[in-house]
Short mmCIF file of N, CA, C and O in Angstrom, two decimals:
data_model
loop_
_atom_site.label_atom_id
_atom_site.label_comp_id
_atom_site.label_asym_id
_atom_site.label_seq_id
_atom_site.Cartn_x
_atom_site.Cartn_y
_atom_site.Cartn_z
N MET A 1 6.22 16.38 4.62
CA MET A 1 5.90 15.12 4.26
C MET A 1 6.28 14.33 5.54
O MET A 1 6.36 12.79 5.52
N THR A 2 6.40 14.74 6.43
CA THR A 2 7.00 14.01 7.48
C THR A 2 5.94 12.78 8.19
O THR A 2 6.33 11.93 8.95
N ASP A 3 4.69 13.25 7.96
CA ASP A 3 3.56 12.24 8.53
C ASP A 3 3.60 11.10 8.02
O ASP A 3 3.28 10.00 8.15
N ILE A 4 4.00 11.27 6.48
CA ILE A 4 4.07 9.74 5.44
C ILE A 4 5.41 9.33 5.36
O ILE A 4 5.38 8.17 5.36
N ALA A 5 6.31 10.20 5.77
CA ALA A 5 7.83 9.78 6.05
C ALA A 5 8.15 8.16 6.53
O ALA A 5 8.69 7.35 6.13
N ASP A 6 7.65 8.43 7.92
CA ASP A 6 7.57 7.29 8.86
C ASP A 6 6.90 5.93 8.22
O ASP A 6 7.10 5.26 8.88
N LYS A 7 6.43 6.20 7.29
CA LYS A 7 5.32 4.91 7.08
C LYS A 7 5.92 4.38 5.96
O LYS A 7 5.45 3.31 5.18
N LEU A 8 7.13 5.09 5.35
CA LEU A 8 7.75 4.63 3.98
C LEU A 8 9.32 4.04 4.23
O LEU A 8 9.71 4.27 5.41
N ASP A 9 9.57 3.01 3.25
CA ASP A 9 11.04 2.42 3.56
C ASP A 9 11.68 3.52 3.40
O ASP A 9 11.63 4.55 2.63
N LYS A 10 12.97 4.00 3.89
CA LYS A 10 13.87 4.64 3.58
C LYS A 10 14.26 5.20 2.54
O LYS A 10 14.33 6.28 2.14
N ALA A 11 14.43 4.08 1.41
CA ALA A 11 14.49 4.38 -0.07
C ALA A 11 13.48 5.71 -0.59
O ALA A 11 13.57 6.11 -1.72
N TYR A 12 12.46 5.60 0.04
CA TYR A 12 11.13 6.17 -0.58
C TYR A 12 10.84 7.37 0.33
O TYR A 12 9.98 8.17 -0.04
N GLU A 13 11.56 7.77 1.54
CA GLU A 13 11.26 8.89 2.58
C GLU A 13 11.16 10.36 1.76
O GLU A 13 10.44 11.01 1.95
N GLY A 14 12.03 10.41 0.75
CA GLY A 14 12.20 11.87 0.15
C GLY A 14 11.34 12.07 -1.21
O GLY A 14 11.62 13.06 -2.07
N LYS A 15 10.89 11.25 -1.62
CA LYS A 15 10.26 10.99 -2.92
C LYS A 15 8.70 11.89 -2.74
O LYS A 15 8.35 12.12 -1.80
N PRO A 16 8.56 12.96 -3.81
CA PRO A 16 7.60 13.70 -3.73
C PRO A 16 6.17 12.32 -3.72
O PRO A 16 5.95 11.45 -4.09
N LEU A 17 5.21 13.10 -3.01
CA LEU A 17 3.93 12.08 -2.83
C LEU A 17 3.35 12.09 -4.09
O LEU A 17 2.82 11.01 -3.89
N SER A 18 3.44 12.89 -4.88
CA SER A 18 3.08 12.62 -6.40
C SER A 18 3.53 11.36 -7.04
O SER A 18 2.99 10.62 -7.72
N GLU A 19 4.79 10.73 -6.60
CA GLU A 19 5.36 9.52 -6.90
C GLU A 19 5.01 8.47 -6.43
O GLU A 19 4.82 7.41 -6.64
N LEU A 20 4.31 8.26 -5.18
CA LEU A 20 4.07 7.30 -4.38
C LEU A 20 2.82 6.33 -4.47
O LEU A 20 3.20 5.27 -4.17
N PRO A 21 2.25 6.80 -5.23
CA PRO A 21 1.06 5.94 -5.70
C PRO A 21 1.75 4.54 -6.41
O PRO A 21 1.06 3.74 -6.17
N ASP A 22 2.42 5.15 -7.41
CA ASP A 22 2.93 4.17 -8.57
C ASP A 22 4.02 3.27 -7.73
O ASP A 22 4.86 2.72 -8.58
N ALA A 23 5.10 3.75 -6.80
CA ALA A 23 5.48 3.10 -6.35
C ALA A 23 5.52 1.76 -5.50
O ALA A 23 3.93 1.36 -5.45
N PRO A 24 6.28 0.71 -5.65
CA PRO A 24 6.04 -0.76 -5.37
C PRO A 24 5.21 -0.97 -3.84
O PRO A 24 5.81 -0.05 -3.24
N VAL A 25 4.72 -1.76 -3.63
CA VAL A 25 3.77 -1.85 -2.53
C VAL A 25 5.07 -1.93 -1.43
O VAL A 25 4.96 -1.74 0.08
N ALA A 26 6.12 -2.75 -1.79
CA ALA A 26 7.23 -2.89 -0.79
C ALA A 26 7.91 -1.47 -0.09
O ALA A 26 8.58 -1.41 0.71
N ALA A 27 7.89 -0.32 -1.04
CA ALA A 27 7.73 0.69 -0.58
C ALA A 27 7.15 1.04 1.10
O ALA A 27 7.89 2.43 1.33
N LEU A 28 5.95 0.59 1.08
CA LEU A 28 5.57 1.13 2.85
C LEU A 28 6.48 0.11 3.69
O LEU A 28 6.80 -1.17 3.69
N GLN A 29 6.89 0.63 4.60
CA GLN A 29 7.42 0.31 5.76
C GLN A 29 6.82 -0.91 6.34
O GLN A 29 5.60 -1.13 6.80
N GLY A 30 7.55 -2.24 6.58
CA GLY A 30 7.17 -3.08 7.04
C GLY A 30 6.45 -4.30 5.97
O GLY A 30 6.21 -5.37 6.27
N VAL A 31 6.50 -3.64 4.71
CA VAL A 31 6.15 -5.01 3.81
C VAL A 31 7.58 -5.28 2.73
O VAL A 31 8.12 -4.72 2.47
N SER A 32 7.69 -6.59 3.50
CA SER A 32 8.88 -6.81 2.71
C SER A 32 8.87 -7.39 0.99
O SER A 32 7.41 -7.38 0.65
N GLU A 33 9.64 -7.83 0.22
CA GLU A 33 9.69 -8.03 -0.89
C GLU A 33 9.07 -9.28 -0.98
O GLU A 33 8.09 -9.51 -2.11
N SER A 34 9.18 -10.39 0.04
CA SER A 34 8.54 -11.67 -0.06
C SER A 34 6.86 -11.26 0.50
O SER A 34 6.14 -12.01 -0.66
N ASP A 35 6.45 -10.13 1.23
CA ASP A 35 5.10 -9.92 1.41
C ASP A 35 4.40 -9.05 0.05
O ASP A 35 3.30 -9.67 -0.70
N ALA A 36 5.42 -8.18 -0.93
CA ALA A 36 4.70 -7.74 -1.86
C ALA A 36 4.66 -8.94 -2.98
O ALA A 36 3.40 -8.82 -3.59
N GLU A 37 5.49 -9.97 -3.10
CA GLU A 37 5.23 -11.09 -4.03
C GLU A 37 3.82 -11.83 -3.69
O GLU A 37 3.17 -12.18 -4.58
N GLN A 38 3.67 -12.11 -2.43
CA GLN A 38 2.42 -12.76 -2.04
C GLN A 38 1.19 -11.70 -2.10
O GLN A 38 0.11 -12.15 -2.99
N LEU A 39 1.07 -10.62 -2.18
CA LEU A 39 0.05 -9.56 -2.49
C LEU A 39 -0.42 -9.69 -4.17
O LEU A 39 -1.43 -9.42 -4.56
N GLU A 40 0.89 -9.65 -4.83
CA GLU A 40 0.66 -9.82 -6.27
C GLU A 40 0.14 -11.15 -6.87
O GLU A 40 -0.64 -11.01 -7.18
N LYS A 41 0.57 -12.09 -6.18
CA LYS A 41 -0.08 -13.60 -6.41
C LYS A 41 -1.51 -13.84 -6.05
O LYS A 41 -2.24 -14.07 -6.89
N ALA A 42 -1.70 -13.22 -5.30
CA ALA A 42 -3.29 -13.31 -4.18
C ALA A 42 -4.35 -12.37 -4.93
O ALA A 42 -5.34 -12.60 -5.17
N PHE A 43 -3.61 -11.21 -4.90
CA PHE A 43 -4.60 -10.13 -5.52
C PHE A 43 -4.10 -9.25 -6.62
O PHE A 43 -4.89 -7.97 -6.88
N GLY A 44 -3.12 -9.37 -7.30
CA GLY A 44 -2.64 -8.63 -8.09
C GLY A 44 -2.03 -7.09 -8.03
O GLY A 44 -2.05 -6.30 -8.57
N ILE A 45 -1.70 -7.00 -6.74
CA ILE A 45 -1.33 -5.77 -5.92
C ILE A 45 0.24 -5.82 -6.59
O ILE A 45 0.98 -6.47 -6.02
N ARG A 46 0.69 -4.72 -6.87
CA ARG A 46 1.92 -4.26 -7.46
C ARG A 46 2.56 -2.88 -6.69
O ARG A 46 3.59 -2.72 -6.50
N THR A 47 1.50 -2.12 -6.99
CA THR A 47 2.15 -0.60 -6.25
C THR A 47 1.01 -0.20 -4.98
O THR A 47 -0.24 -0.65 -4.70
N ILE A 48 1.49 0.79 -4.64
CA ILE A 48 0.66 1.40 -3.46
C ILE A 48 -0.92 1.84 -4.00
O ILE A 48 -1.47 1.33 -3.40
N ARG A 49 -0.80 2.08 -4.75
CA ARG A 49 -2.15 2.43 -5.66
C ARG A 49 -3.17 1.27 -5.61
O ARG A 49 -4.33 1.28 -5.40
N ASP A 50 -2.69 0.40 -6.23
CA ASP A 50 -3.13 -1.26 -6.12
C ASP A 50 -3.66 -1.59 -5.00
O ASP A 50 -4.89 -2.12 -5.03
N LEU A 51 -2.99 -1.20 -3.97
CA LEU A 51 -3.50 -2.02 -2.56
C LEU A 51 -4.41 -0.90 -2.02
O LEU A 51 -5.24 -1.20 -1.45
N GLY A 52 -4.34 0.48 -2.47
CA GLY A 52 -5.33 1.69 -1.64
C GLY A 52 -6.80 1.27 -2.49
O GLY A 52 -7.56 1.70 -2.11
N ASN A 53 -6.72 0.64 -3.87
CA ASN A 53 -7.97 0.63 -4.44
C ASN A 53 -8.49 -1.01 -4.59
O ASN A 53 -9.34 -1.10 -5.23
N ASN A 54 -7.58 -1.85 -3.81
CA ASN A 54 -7.96 -3.22 -3.80
C ASN A 54 -9.55 -3.04 -3.13
O ASN A 54 -9.58 -2.74 -2.17
N LYS A 55 -10.53 -3.88 -3.94
CA LYS A 55 -11.74 -3.92 -3.49
C LYS A 55 -11.76 -4.69 -2.25
O LYS A 55 -12.73 -4.28 -1.24
N TYR A 56 -11.07 -5.68 -1.90
CA TYR A 56 -11.24 -6.43 -0.72
C TYR A 56 -11.10 -5.44 0.34
O TYR A 56 -11.11 -6.01 1.72
N PHE A 57 -9.60 -4.75 0.24
CA PHE A 57 -9.10 -4.05 1.27
C PHE A 57 -10.13 -2.85 1.69
O PHE A 57 -10.16 -2.48 2.69
N ARG A 58 -10.50 -2.29 0.71
CA ARG A 58 -11.58 -1.08 0.81
C ARG A 58 -12.91 -1.80 1.64
O ARG A 58 -13.11 -0.97 2.23
N TRP A 59 -13.60 -2.75 1.07
CA TRP A 59 -14.62 -3.49 2.10
C TRP A 59 -14.41 -3.65 3.24
O TRP A 59 -14.99 -3.18 4.28
N ALA A 60 -13.03 -4.02 3.82
CA ALA A 60 -12.54 -4.55 5.23
C ALA A 60 -12.55 -3.04 5.80
O ALA A 60 -12.93 -3.17 7.04
N GLN A 61 -11.80 -1.88 5.43
CA GLN A 61 -11.57 -0.76 5.80
C GLN A 61 -13.38 0.04 6.05
O GLN A 61 -13.30 0.49 6.93
N ALA A 62 -14.01 -0.05 4.97
CA ALA A 62 -15.84 0.36 5.20
C ALA A 62 -16.33 -0.66 6.29
O ALA A 62 -17.02 0.06 7.39
N ILE A 63 -16.08 -1.88 6.61
CA ILE A 63 -16.67 -2.82 7.58
C ILE A 63 -16.13 -2.29 9.16
O ILE A 63 -16.87 -1.97 9.92
N ASN A 64 -14.81 -2.09 9.10
CA ASN A 64 -14.47 -1.71 10.25
C ASN A 64 -14.79 -0.08 10.84
O ASN A 64 -15.10 -0.07 12.06
N GLN A 65 -15.28 0.74 9.84
CA GLN A 65 -15.48 1.92 10.29
C GLN A 65 -16.75 2.00 10.48
O GLN A 65 -17.35 2.67 11.39
N LEU A 66 -17.48 1.32 9.82
CA LEU A 66 -19.09 1.10 10.30
C LEU A 66 -19.10 0.50 11.43
O LEU A 66 -20.44 0.62 12.32
N ALA A 67 -18.11 -0.16 11.97
CA ALA A 67 -18.51 -1.14 13.31
C ALA A 67 -17.98 -0.29 14.29
O ALA A 67 -18.32 -0.43 15.59
N ASP A 68 -17.33 0.91 14.10
CA ASP A 68 -16.58 1.55 15.39
C ASP A 68 -17.85 2.38 15.70
O ASP A 68 -18.82 2.73 15.02
#
């Protein structure tokens, strides 16, 4: 899991991949608790799964991929 571990907060680096989707979005390296609170307020995002499935983030990703 070394490819993923460097994308996570230290507390989540050793967690099994199967547990990560339900981890709080702040488990991602660089996402602070304050950032997580703002994501929840703005988009209802609480977990990594919520972030990955958010329609606005998916639309933005699709637009970027199509534009490349």
